[in-house]
């Protein structure tokens, strides 16, 4: 079946540094990838939608300069949290929408980011 | 605005008990409906989905859900839960025909099953 590999699964970084999270579709091409953020006891909130080869579409309230998203190929999207602060600590999950199947989504395993 | 409500935040059951998790959504158009499960330390997995047709859909591991259009609901059920069903369950709605293709999630329901 369709697999999305997300890594790292967890990362601890110092305040002010940047962290990159990768999301790869292993056995299918993903024209669209989604990045979600999940706070404890809360829902998954969409941060941005990335389409291969074009700029990401950010949800209202999400700082595009802080959360840099790159979708340079049909199998890889990256989320870079720049100048991370403790309030950025969260669980980030990517999902990929499979080409040709309008409603097929596969999720990565998530990344637990802790900024100290 | 689109929204998804899951009424139960934490459900605790004994093995063999029946389960029903509520999900209501608010959206003005046609939607696809999903239930996902997240076991501890694992990624989200699709339990079942509804696109069209029979409003009673069956998923993996004995789960089923019923779409009631008039109530904007998509409740998840299982007649007899097992300890291994302990996980977090998310209801999600995807507007049909949306060019963006995003999903809207409920806040999740933590299910704890005691052996």
Coordinates of C-alpha atoms in Angstrom, one line a residue:
Chain A
X1 CA 0.0 0.0 0.0
X2 CA 0.9 3.7 -0.1
X3 CA 3.5 4.6 2.4
X4 CA 4.6 8.0 3.6
X5 CA 7.8 8.2 5.5
X6 CA 8.3 11.2 7.8
X7 CA 11.4 11.9 9.7
X8 CA 12.7 12.6 12.1
X9 CA 10.1 11.1 14.4
X10 CA 11.2 13.4 17.2
X11 CA 13.7 16.2 17.6
X12 CA 14.8 18.5 20.3
X13 CA 16.4 21.8 19.4
X14 CA 17.6 24.9 21.0
X15 CA 15.6 28.1 20.8
X16 CA 16.6 30.2 17.8
X17 CA 17.8 27.3 15.6
X18 CA 16.0 25.8 12.6
X19 CA 14.7 22.3 12.1
X20 CA 13.8 20.5 8.9
X21 CA 11.2 17.8 8.7
X22 CA 11.0 15.6 5.7
X23 CA 8.0 13.8 4.2
X24 CA 8.5 11.3 1.5
X25 CA 6.0 9.2 -0.5
X26 CA 7.8 5.9 -1.0
X27 CA 5.8 4.1 -3.6
X28 CA 3.6 6.7 -5.2
X29 CA 3.7 10.2 -6.6
X30 CA 2.2 12.9 -4.5
X31 CA 1.2 16.0 -6.3
X32 CA -0.2 17.5 -3.2
X33 CA 1.1 17.2 0.4
X34 CA -0.4 18.7 3.5
X35 CA 1.3 19.7 6.7
X36 CA -0.7 19.6 9.9
X37 CA 0.1 20.6 13.4
X38 CA -1.4 18.9 16.4
X39 CA -1.5 20.3 19.9
X40 CA -2.1 18.1 22.9
X41 CA -5.7 17.2 23.3
X42 CA -6.6 19.2 20.2
X43 CA -7.4 18.5 16.6
X44 CA -5.0 18.4 13.6
X45 CA -4.9 21.9 12.2
X46 CA -3.8 22.3 8.6
X47 CA -0.8 24.6 8.3
X48 CA -0.3 24.6 4.6
X49 CA -0.8 22.8 1.4
X50 CA 2.0 22.2 -1.0
X51 CA 1.9 21.4 -4.6
X52 CA 4.8 20.0 -6.4
X53 CA 6.8 22.8 -8.2
X54 CA 4.8 25.7 -6.9
X55 CA 4.6 27.8 -3.8
X56 CA 2.7 26.4 -0.8
X57 CA -0.6 27.8 0.2
X58 CA -0.7 28.7 3.9
X59 CA -3.7 28.7 6.2
X60 CA -4.7 32.0 7.8
X61 CA -2.5 32.7 10.8
X62 CA 0.4 30.5 9.8
X63 CA 3.6 32.5 9.3
X64 CA 5.0 31.5 6.0
X65 CA 8.4 32.9 6.8
X66 CA 8.6 30.8 9.9
X67 CA 7.3 27.6 8.5
X68 CA 9.1 27.2 5.1
X69 CA 7.6 24.5 2.9
X70 CA 9.3 23.1 -0.1
X71 CA 7.8 20.5 -2.5
X72 CA 10.5 20.2 -5.1
X73 CA 9.6 16.7 -6.3
X74 CA 6.6 14.4 -6.6
X75 CA 7.9 12.3 -3.7
X76 CA 9.4 14.8 -1.2
X77 CA 8.1 17.8 0.8
X78 CA 10.0 19.5 3.6
X79 CA 8.9 21.7 6.4
X80 CA 11.5 23.9 8.0
X81 CA 10.7 25.6 11.3
X82 CA 13.0 28.6 11.3
X83 CA 14.2 30.3 14.4
X84 CA 12.2 27.9 16.5
X85 CA 10.8 29.0 19.9
X86 CA 9.3 27.0 22.7
X87 CA 5.8 27.8 21.5
X88 CA 6.6 26.0 18.2
X89 CA 6.9 22.7 20.2
X90 CA 4.2 20.5 18.8
X91 CA 3.5 17.4 16.8
X92 CA 3.7 17.9 13.1
X93 CA 2.2 15.5 10.6
X94 CA 2.3 15.4 6.9
X95 CA -0.1 13.7 4.5
X96 CA 0.1 13.0 0.8
X97 CA -2.7 12.9 -1.6
X98 CA -2.2 10.2 -4.2
X99 CA -2.2 11.2 -7.8
X100 CA -5.3 10.1 -9.7
X101 CA -7.2 9.2 -6.6
X102 CA -9.0 12.3 -5.4
X103 CA -9.7 11.0 -2.0
X104 CA -6.7 8.9 -1.1
X105 CA -4.6 10.3 1.7
X106 CA -1.7 8.7 3.4
X107 CA -0.2 10.1 6.6
X108 CA 3.3 10.2 7.9
X109 CA 4.1 9.0 11.4
X110 CA 4.5 12.5 12.7
X111 CA 7.4 14.5 14.2
X112 CA 7.5 15.5 17.8
X113 CA 9.3 18.8 18.0
X114 CA 10.5 20.1 21.3
X115 CA 12.2 23.5 21.5
X116 CA 14.1 24.2 24.6
Chain B
X1 CA -17.1 27.8 8.3
X2 CA -16.3 24.2 8.1
X3 CA -16.0 22.4 11.4
X4 CA -16.0 18.8 12.8
X5 CA -17.2 18.0 16.3
X6 CA -16.4 14.9 18.2
X7 CA -18.5 14.9 21.3
X8 CA -16.5 12.5 23.4
X9 CA -13.0 13.5 24.4
X10 CA -12.2 10.4 26.4
X11 CA -14.2 7.1 26.4
X12 CA -13.3 4.3 28.8
X13 CA -14.8 0.9 28.2
X14 CA -14.4 -2.7 29.3
X15 CA -13.6 -5.4 26.7
X16 CA -16.6 -6.7 24.9
X17 CA -18.6 -3.5 25.5
X18 CA -20.2 -1.7 22.5
X19 CA -18.7 1.5 21.2
X20 CA -20.2 4.5 19.5
X21 CA -18.2 7.7 18.9
X22 CA -20.1 10.7 17.7
X23 CA -19.1 12.9 14.9
X24 CA -21.0 15.9 13.5
X25 CA -19.8 18.3 10.8
X26 CA -20.7 21.6 9.5
X27 CA -20.3 22.2 5.8
X28 CA -22.5 23.6 3.1
X29 CA -21.7 21.3 0.3
X30 CA -21.1 17.6 -0.4
X31 CA -18.4 15.9 1.6
X32 CA -16.4 12.8 1.9
X33 CA -16.2 11.4 5.4
X34 CA -13.4 9.5 7.1
X35 CA -12.5 7.9 10.4
X36 CA -8.9 7.6 11.3
X37 CA -7.2 5.8 14.2
X38 CA -3.9 6.6 15.8
X39 CA -2.4 3.9 18.0
X40 CA 0.2 5.0 20.5
X41 CA 3.4 5.9 18.8
X42 CA 2.0 5.2 15.3
X43 CA 0.8 7.2 12.4
X44 CA -2.8 7.9 11.5
X45 CA -4.5 5.0 9.7
X46 CA -7.7 5.0 7.8
X47 CA -10.4 3.0 9.5
X48 CA -13.2 3.6 7.0
X49 CA -14.5 6.2 4.6
X50 CA -17.7 7.2 3.0
X51 CA -18.0 8.8 -0.5
X52 CA -21.5 7.9 -1.7
X53 CA -23.9 5.0 -1.8
X54 CA -24.9 2.9 1.2
X55 CA -24.7 5.2 4.2
X56 CA -23.6 2.3 6.4
X57 CA -20.0 1.7 5.7
X58 CA -17.8 -1.1 7.1
X59 CA -14.2 -0.6 7.8
X60 CA -11.3 -2.6 9.1
X61 CA -11.1 -4.4 12.5
X62 CA -14.9 -4.7 12.8
X63 CA -15.6 -0.9 12.8
X64 CA -18.5 0.6 10.9
X65 CA -20.0 4.0 10.6
X66 CA -23.3 5.4 9.5
X67 CA -23.8 8.6 7.5
X68 CA -27.0 10.4 8.4
X69 CA -27.2 13.3 6.0
X70 CA -30.1 15.0 7.8
X71 CA -28.1 15.1 11.0
X72 CA -24.7 15.9 9.4
X73 CA -23.4 13.0 11.4
X74 CA -21.0 10.1 10.8
X75 CA -20.8 8.1 14.0
X76 CA -18.4 5.3 14.5
X77 CA -19.5 2.0 16.0
X78 CA -18.1 -1.3 17.0
X79 CA -20.3 -4.0 18.7
X80 CA -17.6 -5.4 20.9
X81 CA -14.3 -3.6 21.6
X82 CA -11.0 -5.2 22.4
X83 CA -8.1 -4.1 24.5
X84 CA -6.1 -3.5 21.2
X85 CA -8.7 -0.9 20.2
X86 CA -7.2 1.5 22.7
X87 CA -6.2 4.5 20.6
X88 CA -7.2 7.9 19.5
X89 CA -9.9 8.2 16.9
X90 CA -10.3 11.1 14.5
X91 CA -13.3 12.0 12.4
X92 CA -12.4 14.0 9.2
X93 CA -14.4 15.7 6.5
X94 CA -13.1 16.4 3.0
X95 CA -15.2 18.7 0.8
X96 CA -15.9 16.9 -2.3
X97 CA -14.6 18.5 -5.5
X98 CA -12.4 20.8 -3.6
X99 CA -9.3 21.7 -5.7
X100 CA -7.3 21.9 -2.5
X101 CA -8.3 18.5 -1.2
X102 CA -7.7 19.2 2.4
X103 CA -9.3 17.4 5.3
X104 CA -10.9 19.0 8.4
X105 CA -10.4 17.0 11.5
X106 CA -12.3 16.7 14.8
X107 CA -10.3 17.1 18.0
X108 CA -10.2 13.3 18.5
X109 CA -11.5 10.9 21.0
X110 CA -9.2 8.9 23.2
X111 CA -10.6 5.4 23.7
X112 CA -9.3 3.3 26.5
X113 CA -10.3 -0.3 26.8
X114 CA -9.7 -2.2 30.0
X115 CA -9.0 -5.9 29.7

